[in-house]
């Protein structure tokens, strides 16, 4: 999937995308193109609608109105598993892993999802391609090989978040959506995660929701600022830093 | 490069289960309470013991099927006895034959006549039992899986089982109503004397049931260790994550439901030939509930747990019924104690005991090494 990803001008396009919760418009009529490639970060004050926007793009929530396009294809009505197969992968704000399974089994399952159609109950695991080799490569990549046999729920918070990134990497997605990947991490863990994101970003589009402004400024290709369900500004980190409307929204906190 | 985690030694697991089946008829203390073992009155193949063992096998199948959903996929079906009933009624009616004219389920069917002659063929009966159970499970799962989860799923399966129960109860022209189907002949096995299954005070029936059950157990064991089984575990742990990894969760849930219905249907099929009769109780809430109890008692997160639970449940019930007329309370009381004190069931207790022993022996070895002046790894 990712090979074809950058032949398109945009990864996602939304048209009048709206989502209401009991009359409150968490995402209000957003029409936006998210260009292919690079690190595309969404920032904004709490309640700006960032996570809702993420949920609409990844299929966790259906929109109240409007459309979502992925590489020229209308995916508005697709289930998350169908979007995942198209090459859209996401992590969650609250760590979302298989807690009672081993770290290795977590990653192996993520790799096995590539062979979903063949995963029937009569097939021996050995006939499904090199699940083991790919799982080990991902464990090495995210630095969790030493913890392979531990239960995922027993990992530190930072390692659990890295494991989740490993899971979403398994399909080699064209778009990787990470919702606050460094939330709750120590400075060391944050640094390691930023390095990991930079390492995996070539050849795909990374979308971030992130609060750590140092992280945002150092790795973003473009920044999209949201406020009250709408887009306030889009630009490079420098442009956003110098944007007066953005400064007002953050009460000077960003400058 | 890291090695793959060691594969579970399947031949040891299945070998132990086969050994357990071989000695099961000897492990029935319930029937011996009123007998003095020192006077020689206790006969190892007393019909009561062997029949209890066969009962345990049939319920083990019911529990194994149930636990494929509950323990492995994390979904509680509160009506799995409906597939036991379907398997049992299909084999009973196929073997004994039926003749329905005039009305069915109290509704006039005009000149339509439903007629089927008795057939002495175990294997066609088996295929029909499994096939109809699978078909009804598939239709039901297609209906409920996309629409429900958790307690709603449990309640809809319960309601569906009630439908089967009341059909069995009220369509008496076909099902025999409250009395059920009586006098089903035990079929002959190819290459054996005609009444072989009825010989030796139930022992032959037990051996046949044990062989069939063992094949089903081995199949279940294969399923939970297959890539399909891994996905079920993923769905149990975190269905949302599994979906976002690209798994069509509902497809797996439907398939798991159909597979899980095969085992109770097989149990019902055995039950019919074992009891030579079947009545609506087979599909009752009572049976569905007992299976939940058995599985939790034995331990839902282990492969053998539900079978251990079926064994313990029937043993407690049988023992208690020898000493008190309040015997139905006994399995319930034990169940409550387990849920409160040992939620992982008997198998969980055994596992924690083993872990504790291993840790103790490790500590002792460590101390000895220390005494000898050797280095100890942390």
Coordinates of C-alpha atoms in Angstrom, one line a residue:
Chain A
X1 CA 0.0 0.0 0.0
X2 CA 2.6 2.5 1.0
X3 CA 4.4 2.1 -2.3
X4 CA 1.4 3.6 -4.1
X5 CA 0.9 6.1 -1.3
X6 CA 3.0 9.0 -2.5
X7 CA 1.8 9.0 -6.1
X8 CA -1.2 10.8 -4.7
X9 CA -1.2 14.5 -4.0
X10 CA -3.0 14.0 -0.8
X11 CA -3.3 11.3 1.8
X12 CA -6.7 12.4 3.2
X13 CA -9.2 14.8 1.9
X14 CA -12.3 15.8 3.9
X15 CA -15.3 17.6 2.5
X16 CA -17.6 19.4 4.9
X17 CA -16.8 16.9 7.5
X18 CA -19.0 17.3 10.6
X19 CA -19.7 15.4 13.7
X20 CA -22.2 16.4 16.3
X21 CA -22.7 15.0 19.8
X22 CA -26.2 15.9 21.0
X23 CA -26.1 19.1 19.1
X24 CA -22.5 20.1 20.0
X25 CA -20.4 20.2 16.8
X26 CA -17.1 18.6 17.9
X27 CA -15.9 18.7 14.3
X28 CA -17.6 21.5 12.3
X29 CA -17.6 21.5 8.5
X30 CA -14.0 20.8 7.9
X31 CA -12.8 20.8 4.3
X32 CA -9.1 20.0 4.3
X33 CA -6.4 18.2 2.2
X34 CA -3.7 16.5 4.1
X35 CA -0.7 16.2 1.7
X36 CA 1.0 12.9 1.2
X37 CA 4.3 12.3 3.0
X38 CA 5.9 14.1 5.9
X39 CA 4.7 14.5 9.5
X40 CA 1.4 16.3 9.6
X41 CA 0.6 17.4 13.1
X42 CA -2.7 18.6 14.5
X43 CA -2.6 20.8 17.6
X44 CA -5.2 22.8 19.4
X45 CA -6.5 23.5 22.9
X46 CA -8.4 20.8 24.8
X47 CA -11.8 20.2 23.3
X48 CA -10.8 21.6 19.9
X49 CA -12.0 18.3 18.2
X50 CA -8.6 16.8 17.4
X51 CA -9.3 13.3 18.5
X52 CA -12.8 13.4 17.0
X53 CA -11.3 14.4 13.7
X54 CA -8.9 11.5 14.0
X55 CA -11.8 9.2 14.8
X56 CA -13.6 10.3 11.7
X57 CA -10.6 9.7 9.5
X58 CA -9.8 6.3 11.0
X59 CA -13.4 5.1 11.0
X60 CA -14.0 4.8 14.8
X61 CA -16.9 7.2 14.4
X62 CA -19.2 7.8 11.5
X63 CA -19.6 11.5 10.5
X64 CA -22.9 13.3 10.9
X65 CA -22.3 14.7 7.5
X66 CA -19.6 15.2 4.9
X67 CA -17.1 12.8 3.3
X68 CA -13.7 11.4 3.9
X69 CA -11.5 10.5 0.9
X70 CA -8.3 8.5 1.0
X71 CA -6.1 8.6 -2.1
X72 CA -9.1 9.6 -4.3
X73 CA -11.3 7.0 -2.8
X74 CA -14.4 7.7 -0.8
X75 CA -14.0 5.8 2.5
X76 CA -16.7 7.5 4.5
X77 CA -18.7 4.3 5.0
X78 CA -15.8 1.9 5.5
X79 CA -15.3 -0.1 8.8
X80 CA -12.0 0.4 10.6
X81 CA -10.7 -3.0 9.5
X82 CA -11.3 -2.1 5.8
X83 CA -9.5 1.2 6.3
X84 CA -6.6 -0.7 8.0
X85 CA -6.4 -2.9 4.9
X86 CA -6.2 0.1 2.7
X87 CA -3.1 1.2 4.6
X88 CA -4.5 3.5 7.3
X89 CA -3.2 2.6 10.8
X90 CA -3.7 4.4 14.0
X91 CA -2.7 4.4 17.7
X92 CA -4.9 5.7 20.5
X93 CA -4.7 8.3 23.1
X94 CA -5.2 5.6 25.7
X95 CA -2.8 2.7 25.0
X96 CA -4.6 0.1 23.0
X97 CA -2.8 -3.2 23.0
X98 CA -3.5 -6.9 23.9
X99 CA -2.7 -6.7 27.6
X100 CA -2.9 -10.3 28.6
X101 CA -0.9 -11.6 25.6
X102 CA 2.9 -11.6 25.4
X103 CA 4.7 -8.7 23.6
X104 CA 5.8 -11.2 20.9
X105 CA 2.2 -12.5 20.4
X106 CA 1.0 -8.9 20.2
X107 CA 3.3 -8.2 17.3
X108 CA 2.8 -11.6 15.7
X109 CA -0.9 -11.0 15.6
X110 CA -0.4 -7.6 14.0
X111 CA 1.7 -9.2 11.3
X112 CA -0.8 -12.1 10.9
X113 CA -3.5 -9.5 10.0
X114 CA -1.8 -9.2 6.6
X115 CA -2.9 -12.7 5.9
X116 CA -6.4 -12.2 7.4
X117 CA -8.2 -14.0 4.6
X118 CA -6.2 -17.1 5.1
X119 CA -6.4 -17.3 8.9
X120 CA -8.8 -20.1 9.1
X121 CA -8.8 -22.7 11.8
X122 CA -7.4 -25.6 9.7
X123 CA -4.3 -23.8 8.6
X124 CA -1.1 -24.4 10.6
X125 CA 0.7 -21.1 11.5
X126 CA 3.8 -22.2 9.5
X127 CA 1.9 -21.8 6.2
X128 CA 1.3 -18.1 6.6
X129 CA 4.5 -16.7 5.4
X130 CA 7.3 -15.6 7.7
X131 CA 5.2 -14.3 10.6
X132 CA 8.0 -14.9 13.0
X133 CA 10.7 -13.1 11.0
X134 CA 8.6 -10.1 10.5
X135 CA 7.5 -10.0 14.1
X136 CA 11.1 -10.2 15.2
X137 CA 12.1 -7.4 12.8
X138 CA 9.4 -5.1 14.3
X139 CA 10.4 -6.0 17.9
X140 CA 14.0 -5.0 17.0
X141 CA 12.8 -1.8 15.3
X142 CA 10.9 -0.6 18.4
X143 CA 13.5 -1.9 20.8
X144 CA 11.3 -4.4 22.6
X145 CA 13.1 -7.7 21.7
X146 CA 14.4 -8.1 25.3
X147 CA 10.8 -7.9 26.6
X148 CA 9.3 -10.2 23.9
X149 CA 8.1 -12.8 26.4
X150 CA 6.6 -10.4 29.0
X151 CA 2.9 -9.9 29.1
X152 CA 2.1 -6.6 27.4
X153 CA 0.2 -5.3 30.4
X154 CA 3.4 -5.6 32.5
X155 CA 5.4 -3.2 30.3
X156 CA 6.1 0.3 31.4
X157 CA 3.8 3.0 30.1
X158 CA 6.4 4.2 27.6
X159 CA 7.1 0.7 26.3
X160 CA 3.4 0.0 25.9
X161 CA 3.1 3.0 23.7
X162 CA 6.1 1.9 21.7
X163 CA 4.5 -1.5 21.4
X164 CA 1.4 0.1 20.0
X165 CA 3.4 1.9 17.4
X166 CA 5.0 -1.5 16.6
X167 CA 1.5 -3.0 16.1
X168 CA 0.4 -0.3 13.7
X169 CA 3.6 -0.6 11.7
X170 CA 3.0 -4.2 10.9
X171 CA 1.0 -3.6 7.8
X172 CA 3.6 -1.1 6.5
X173 CA 0.8 1.5 6.4
X174 CA 0.7 4.4 4.0
X175 CA -0.8 6.6 6.7
X176 CA 0.2 6.3 10.3
X177 CA -2.1 8.2 12.7
X178 CA -0.6 8.6 16.2
X179 CA -2.8 10.2 18.9
X180 CA -0.5 11.8 21.5
X181 CA 2.3 9.2 21.1
X182 CA 4.4 10.8 23.9
X183 CA 1.7 11.4 26.4
X184 CA 2.8 10.5 29.9
X185 CA 6.3 9.7 28.8
X186 CA 9.5 10.6 30.6
X187 CA 11.9 13.0 28.7
X188 CA 14.1 10.0 27.8
X189 CA 11.1 8.0 26.5
X190 CA 9.8 11.0 24.6
X191 CA 13.2 11.4 22.9
X192 CA 13.3 7.7 21.9
X193 CA 9.8 7.9 20.5
X194 CA 10.6 11.0 18.5
X195 CA 13.6 9.2 17.0
X196 CA 11.4 6.2 16.2
X197 CA 8.8 8.4 14.5
X198 CA 11.5 10.1 12.4
X199 CA 13.0 6.7 11.5
X200 CA 9.7 5.3 10.3
X201 CA 8.4 8.4 8.5
X202 CA 10.1 8.0 5.1
X203 CA 7.7 6.7 2.4
X204 CA 4.6 7.3 4.4
X205 CA 2.4 10.0 5.9
X206 CA 2.5 10.4 9.6
X207 CA -0.4 12.2 11.3
X208 CA 0.1 13.3 14.9
X209 CA -2.0 14.8 17.6
X210 CA 0.5 16.0 20.0
X211 CA 0.6 18.4 23.0
X212 CA 4.4 18.5 23.7
X213 CA 5.2 21.7 21.8
X214 CA 9.0 20.9 21.6
X215 CA 8.1 17.6 19.9
X216 CA 5.6 19.3 17.6
X217 CA 8.1 22.0 16.5
X218 CA 11.0 19.6 15.9
X219 CA 9.4 16.9 13.8
X220 CA 6.4 18.5 12.0
X221 CA 6.4 19.1 8.3
X222 CA 3.2 21.1 8.6
X223 CA 1.0 21.9 11.6
X224 CA -2.8 22.2 11.5
X225 CA -4.3 24.2 14.3
X226 CA -7.8 23.3 15.4
X227 CA -10.1 25.3 17.6
X228 CA -13.8 24.7 18.4
X229 CA -14.2 22.0 15.8
X230 CA -12.7 24.1 12.9
X231 CA -9.3 24.7 11.3
X232 CA -7.7 27.8 12.6
X233 CA -4.5 27.7 10.6
X234 CA -2.3 25.5 8.5
X235 CA 1.4 26.1 7.9
X236 CA 5.0 25.1 8.6
X237 CA 6.2 25.2 12.2
X238 CA 7.7 28.7 11.7
X239 CA 4.5 30.1 10.1
X240 CA 2.4 28.7 12.9
X241 CA 4.7 30.1 15.5
X242 CA 4.4 33.6 14.0
X243 CA 0.6 33.3 13.4
X244 CA -1.2 35.9 15.5
X245 CA -4.6 34.0 15.5
X246 CA -2.8 31.0 16.8
X247 CA -1.0 33.0 19.5
X248 CA -4.3 34.4 20.6
X249 CA -5.9 30.9 20.7
X250 CA -3.2 29.8 23.0
X251 CA -3.1 33.0 25.0
X252 CA 0.6 33.4 24.1
X253 CA 1.5 30.0 25.3
X254 CA 3.0 28.9 22.1
X255 CA 5.3 31.8 21.4
Chain B
X1 CA 18.0 -13.7 15.9
X2 CA 15.4 -14.4 18.5
X3 CA 13.9 -17.9 18.5
X4 CA 10.1 -18.4 18.3
X5 CA 8.6 -19.2 21.7
X6 CA 8.6 -23.0 22.3
X7 CA 5.5 -24.6 20.9
X8 CA 3.2 -26.2 23.4
X9 CA 3.9 -30.0 23.5
X10 CA 0.6 -31.1 22.0
X11 CA 1.2 -34.8 22.3
X12 CA 1.7 -34.4 26.1
X13 CA -1.5 -32.5 26.5
X14 CA -3.6 -34.8 24.4
X15 CA -1.9 -37.8 25.9
X16 CA -2.8 -36.7 29.3
X17 CA -6.4 -36.1 28.2
X18 CA -6.5 -39.6 26.7
X19 CA -5.2 -41.1 29.9
X20 CA -7.8 -39.2 31.9
X21 CA -10.5 -40.6 29.7
X22 CA -9.1 -44.1 30.2
X23 CA -9.3 -43.9 34.0
X24 CA -12.4 -41.7 34.2
X25 CA -14.8 -44.5 35.0
X26 CA -12.7 -45.4 38.0
X27 CA -12.8 -41.8 39.4
X28 CA -16.5 -41.7 40.3
X29 CA -16.6 -41.6 44.1
X30 CA -20.2 -40.5 44.2
X31 CA -21.6 -43.9 43.6
X32 CA -19.5 -45.5 46.3
X33 CA -20.7 -43.6 49.4
X34 CA -23.1 -46.2 50.4
X35 CA -20.8 -49.1 49.7
X36 CA -18.0 -50.4 51.8
X37 CA -14.9 -50.6 49.7
X38 CA -13.4 -53.2 52.1
X39 CA -16.2 -55.7 51.7
X40 CA -15.7 -56.0 47.9
X41 CA -19.0 -54.5 47.1
X42 CA -17.5 -51.8 45.1
X43 CA -17.4 -52.8 41.5
X44 CA -15.3 -50.6 39.2
X45 CA -17.6 -51.0 36.3
X46 CA -20.8 -50.7 38.3
X47 CA -23.3 -49.2 35.8
X48 CA -23.8 -46.1 37.9
X49 CA -20.1 -45.2 37.7
X50 CA -19.7 -45.8 34.0
X51 CA -22.9 -44.0 33.1
X52 CA -21.8 -41.0 35.2
X53 CA -18.5 -41.0 33.3
X54 CA -20.4 -41.0 30.0
X55 CA -22.6 -38.1 31.2
X56 CA -19.4 -36.2 32.0
X57 CA -18.1 -36.7 28.5
X58 CA -21.3 -35.4 26.9
X59 CA -21.2 -32.3 29.1
X60 CA -17.5 -31.8 28.6
X61 CA -18.3 -31.4 24.9
X62 CA -21.0 -28.9 25.7
X63 CA -18.6 -27.0 28.0
X64 CA -15.7 -27.1 25.5
X65 CA -18.0 -25.5 22.8
X66 CA -19.2 -22.9 25.2
X67 CA -15.7 -22.1 26.3
X68 CA -14.5 -21.6 22.7
X69 CA -16.7 -18.5 22.9
X70 CA -16.4 -17.6 26.6
X71 CA -12.8 -18.4 27.5
X72 CA -11.2 -17.9 24.1
X73 CA -13.2 -15.2 22.4
X74 CA -14.5 -13.5 25.5
X75 CA -18.2 -13.7 24.6
X76 CA -20.8 -15.1 27.0
X77 CA -23.4 -17.3 25.4
X78 CA -26.1 -18.1 27.9
X79 CA -28.0 -20.5 25.6
X80 CA -25.5 -23.0 24.4
X81 CA -27.6 -25.9 25.5
X82 CA -29.8 -25.1 22.4
X83 CA -27.2 -26.8 20.2
X84 CA -27.0 -29.7 22.6
X85 CA -30.8 -30.0 22.1
X86 CA -30.6 -29.6 18.4
X87 CA -28.0 -32.3 18.1
X88 CA -30.0 -34.6 20.4
X89 CA -33.4 -34.1 18.8
X90 CA -32.1 -34.4 15.3
X91 CA -30.4 -37.7 16.0
X92 CA -33.3 -39.0 18.0
X93 CA -35.9 -38.2 15.3
X94 CA -33.7 -39.4 12.5
X95 CA -33.0 -42.7 14.3
X96 CA -36.5 -43.4 15.5
X97 CA -38.5 -41.9 12.7
X98 CA -41.6 -39.8 12.9
X99 CA -45.0 -39.4 11.4
X100 CA -46.8 -36.1 11.7
X101 CA -50.3 -35.5 10.2
X102 CA -53.0 -33.0 10.9
X103 CA -51.3 -30.4 13.1
X104 CA -47.7 -29.4 13.9
X105 CA -47.0 -27.2 16.9
X106 CA -50.8 -26.9 17.3
X107 CA -51.1 -25.4 13.8
X108 CA -53.1 -27.3 11.1
X109 CA -50.9 -28.5 8.2
X110 CA -53.7 -29.7 6.0
X111 CA -53.1 -32.8 4.1
X112 CA -49.3 -32.4 4.5
X113 CA -47.7 -35.5 6.0
X114 CA -44.3 -35.4 7.5
X115 CA -43.0 -39.0 7.5
X116 CA -39.6 -40.5 8.1
X117 CA -38.8 -44.1 8.8
X118 CA -36.4 -45.2 11.5
X119 CA -32.8 -45.4 10.2
X120 CA -30.0 -47.3 11.8
X121 CA -27.1 -45.2 10.7
X122 CA -24.9 -43.5 13.2
X123 CA -22.9 -41.4 10.8
X124 CA -25.7 -39.9 8.7
X125 CA -27.3 -39.0 12.0
X126 CA -24.0 -37.4 13.1
X127 CA -23.7 -35.3 9.9
X128 CA -27.3 -34.2 10.2
X129 CA -26.9 -33.2 13.8
X130 CA -23.8 -31.2 13.2
X131 CA -25.1 -29.8 10.0
X132 CA -28.3 -28.5 11.4
X133 CA -26.6 -27.1 14.5
X134 CA -24.1 -25.3 12.3
X135 CA -26.7 -23.9 10.1
X136 CA -28.9 -22.6 12.9
X137 CA -25.8 -21.3 14.7
X138 CA -24.7 -19.5 11.5
X139 CA -28.2 -17.9 10.9
X140 CA -28.4 -16.8 14.6
X141 CA -24.8 -15.5 14.6
X142 CA -25.4 -13.5 11.4
X143 CA -28.3 -11.9 13.2
X144 CA -26.9 -11.2 16.6
X145 CA -23.1 -10.7 16.1
X146 CA -23.2 -7.4 14.3
X147 CA -25.9 -6.1 16.6
X148 CA -24.8 -7.1 20.1
X149 CA -22.0 -7.6 22.6
X150 CA -21.6 -8.3 26.3
X151 CA -24.8 -8.7 28.3
X152 CA -27.0 -8.1 25.3
X153 CA -25.3 -11.0 23.5
X154 CA -25.8 -13.2 26.5
X155 CA -29.5 -12.3 26.8
X156 CA -30.2 -12.9 23.1
X157 CA -28.5 -16.3 23.1
X158 CA -30.6 -17.1 26.2
X159 CA -33.8 -16.0 24.5
X160 CA -32.9 -18.0 21.4
X161 CA -32.4 -21.1 23.5
X162 CA -35.8 -20.5 25.1
X163 CA -37.3 -20.5 21.6
X164 CA -35.7 -24.0 20.9
X165 CA -36.9 -25.1 24.3
X166 CA -40.5 -24.1 23.7
X167 CA -40.5 -25.5 20.2
X168 CA -39.4 -28.8 21.7
X169 CA -42.1 -28.5 24.3
X170 CA -45.0 -27.4 22.2
X171 CA -44.4 -29.2 18.9
X172 CA -45.3 -32.4 20.6
X173 CA -46.6 -34.0 17.4
X174 CA -42.9 -34.2 16.3
X175 CA -40.9 -33.9 19.5
X176 CA -43.1 -35.8 21.9
X177 CA -43.6 -32.6 24.0
X178 CA -42.7 -32.8 27.6
X179 CA -42.0 -36.5 27.5
X180 CA -39.7 -36.1 24.5
X181 CA -38.6 -38.9 22.2
X182 CA -38.4 -42.2 24.1
X183 CA -37.0 -45.6 23.2
X184 CA -34.4 -44.5 20.6
X185 CA -32.5 -47.7 19.6
X186 CA -28.7 -47.7 20.1
X187 CA -27.4 -48.1 16.6
X188 CA -25.0 -50.8 15.6
X189 CA -21.4 -50.1 14.8
X190 CA -20.0 -51.6 11.6
X191 CA -17.9 -54.6 12.3
X192 CA -19.3 -55.0 15.8
X193 CA -22.2 -57.2 17.2
X194 CA -25.5 -55.5 16.7
X195 CA -26.1 -54.6 20.3
X196 CA -22.4 -54.0 21.2
X197 CA -23.1 -50.5 22.4
X198 CA -25.5 -51.8 25.0
X199 CA -23.2 -54.6 26.3
X200 CA -21.0 -54.7 29.4
X201 CA -23.1 -52.5 31.7
X202 CA -22.5 -49.3 29.8
X203 CA -18.8 -49.8 29.4
X204 CA -19.0 -50.1 25.6
X205 CA -21.1 -47.0 25.4
X206 CA -18.5 -45.2 27.5
X207 CA -15.6 -46.4 25.3
X208 CA -17.4 -45.2 22.2
X209 CA -18.3 -41.9 23.7
X210 CA -14.7 -41.5 24.9
X211 CA -13.3 -42.1 21.5
X212 CA -15.7 -39.6 19.8
X213 CA -15.1 -37.0 22.6
X214 CA -11.4 -37.4 22.3
X215 CA -11.5 -36.7 18.5
X216 CA -13.5 -33.6 19.2
X217 CA -11.2 -32.5 22.0
X218 CA -8.2 -32.9 19.7
X219 CA -10.0 -30.8 17.0
X220 CA -10.9 -28.1 19.6
X221 CA -7.2 -28.1 20.8
X222 CA -6.1 -27.6 17.2
X223 CA -8.6 -24.7 16.7
X224 CA -7.5 -22.7 19.7
X225 CA -3.9 -23.1 18.7
X226 CA -4.4 -22.2 15.0
X227 CA -4.0 -18.7 13.6
X228 CA -7.8 -18.5 13.9
X229 CA -7.5 -19.2 17.6
X230 CA -4.9 -16.4 18.0
X231 CA -7.3 -14.0 16.5
X232 CA -10.1 -15.1 18.9
X233 CA -7.7 -14.3 21.7
X234 CA -7.0 -10.9 20.2
X235 CA -10.7 -10.2 20.0
X236 CA -11.1 -11.3 23.6
X237 CA -8.3 -9.0 24.8
X238 CA -9.2 -5.9 22.7
X239 CA -11.7 -6.1 19.9
X240 CA -11.1 -2.5 18.9
X241 CA -7.4 -3.0 18.5
X242 CA -8.0 -6.1 16.4
X243 CA -10.3 -4.2 14.1
X244 CA -7.9 -1.4 13.7
X245 CA -5.2 -3.9 12.8
X246 CA -7.3 -5.0 9.9
X247 CA -9.2 -8.0 11.3
X248 CA -12.8 -8.3 10.3
X249 CA -14.0 -8.9 13.9
X250 CA -17.5 -9.8 13.1
X251 CA -16.5 -12.5 10.6
X252 CA -14.4 -14.1 13.2
X253 CA -17.1 -13.8 15.8
X254 CA -19.6 -15.5 13.5
X255 CA -17.2 -18.3 12.6
X256 CA -16.3 -18.8 16.3
X257 CA -20.0 -19.1 17.1
X258 CA -20.6 -21.7 14.4
X259 CA -17.6 -23.7 15.5
X260 CA -18.6 -23.5 19.1
X261 CA -22.0 -24.9 18.3
X262 CA -20.6 -28.1 16.8
X263 CA -19.3 -29.4 20.2
X264 CA -22.6 -29.2 22.0
X265 CA -24.3 -30.7 19.0
X266 CA -21.9 -33.7 19.1
X267 CA -22.6 -34.0 22.9
X268 CA -26.3 -34.0 22.2
X269 CA -25.9 -36.6 19.5
X270 CA -24.0 -38.9 22.0
X271 CA -26.5 -38.1 24.7
X272 CA -29.4 -39.4 22.6
X273 CA -27.8 -42.8 22.0
X274 CA -26.5 -43.0 25.6
X275 CA -29.8 -42.1 27.2
X276 CA -31.9 -43.6 24.3
X277 CA -34.3 -40.8 25.0
X278 CA -34.4 -37.0 24.9
X279 CA -36.7 -34.4 26.4
X280 CA -36.9 -30.6 26.3
X281 CA -34.7 -30.2 29.4
X282 CA -31.7 -30.7 27.1
X283 CA -32.3 -27.2 25.8
X284 CA -33.3 -25.6 29.0
X285 CA -31.9 -22.6 30.8
X286 CA -30.8 -25.0 33.5
X287 CA -28.5 -26.8 31.1
X288 CA -27.2 -23.6 29.6
X289 CA -26.5 -22.3 33.1
X290 CA -24.8 -25.4 34.3
X291 CA -22.3 -25.2 31.5
X292 CA -21.4 -21.6 32.6
X293 CA -20.9 -23.0 36.1
X294 CA -18.8 -26.0 34.9
X295 CA -16.5 -23.8 32.8
X296 CA -15.9 -21.2 35.5
X297 CA -15.4 -24.0 38.1
X298 CA -12.7 -25.7 36.0
X299 CA -11.1 -22.4 34.7
X300 CA -12.1 -20.7 31.5
X301 CA -8.6 -19.7 30.6
X302 CA -7.2 -23.2 30.3
X303 CA -7.9 -25.7 27.6
X304 CA -8.9 -28.5 30.0
X305 CA -10.7 -26.3 32.5
X306 CA -14.2 -26.8 31.2
X307 CA -13.7 -30.6 31.2
X308 CA -12.4 -30.6 34.7
X309 CA -15.4 -28.4 35.7
X310 CA -17.8 -30.9 34.1
X311 CA -16.1 -33.8 36.0
X312 CA -16.2 -31.9 39.4
X313 CA -19.7 -30.6 38.9
X314 CA -21.2 -34.1 38.3
X315 CA -19.1 -35.6 41.0
X316 CA -20.2 -33.1 43.6
X317 CA -23.8 -33.4 42.5
X318 CA -23.7 -37.2 42.5
X319 CA -22.0 -37.4 45.9
X320 CA -24.3 -34.8 47.5
X321 CA -27.4 -36.6 46.2
X322 CA -26.3 -39.7 48.2
X323 CA -26.4 -37.8 51.5
X324 CA -29.0 -35.0 51.3
X325 CA -32.1 -34.2 49.5
X326 CA -30.8 -30.6 49.2
X327 CA -28.2 -31.9 46.8
X328 CA -28.9 -29.3 44.0
X329 CA -27.5 -26.7 46.4
X330 CA -24.1 -28.4 46.6
X331 CA -22.6 -27.5 43.2
X332 CA -24.0 -24.0 43.6
X333 CA -22.3 -23.5 47.0
X334 CA -19.0 -24.7 45.6
X335 CA -19.5 -22.5 42.6
X336 CA -20.0 -19.4 44.8
X337 CA -16.9 -20.2 46.8
X338 CA -14.8 -20.5 43.6
X339 CA -16.1 -17.3 42.0
X340 CA -15.3 -15.4 45.2
X341 CA -12.0 -17.0 46.1
X342 CA -10.6 -18.5 43.0
X343 CA -12.0 -16.8 39.9
X344 CA -9.5 -18.7 37.7
X345 CA -11.1 -22.0 38.8
X346 CA -9.6 -25.3 39.7
X347 CA -7.0 -25.1 36.9
X348 CA -6.0 -21.6 38.1
X349 CA -5.5 -23.0 41.7
X350 CA -3.3 -25.8 40.3
X351 CA -1.3 -23.3 38.2
X352 CA -0.7 -21.0 41.1
X353 CA 0.3 -23.9 43.3
X354 CA 2.8 -25.1 40.7
X355 CA 4.2 -21.6 40.3
X356 CA 4.6 -21.3 44.1
X357 CA 6.4 -24.7 44.2
X358 CA 8.7 -23.8 41.4
X359 CA 9.5 -20.5 43.0
X360 CA 10.2 -22.3 46.3
X361 CA 12.5 -24.8 44.7
X362 CA 14.2 -22.0 42.8
X363 CA 14.8 -20.1 46.0
X364 CA 16.2 -23.2 47.7
X365 CA 18.6 -23.9 44.8
X366 CA 19.6 -20.3 45.0
X367 CA 20.3 -20.5 48.7
X368 CA 22.3 -23.7 48.3
X369 CA 24.3 -22.1 45.5
X370 CA 24.9 -19.1 47.7
X371 CA 26.0 -21.3 50.6
X372 CA 28.5 -22.9 48.3
X373 CA 29.9 -19.5 47.5
X374 CA 28.6 -19.5 43.9
X375 CA 27.2 -16.6 42.1
X376 CA 23.4 -16.2 41.8
X377 CA 21.8 -14.5 38.9
X378 CA 19.0 -12.1 40.0

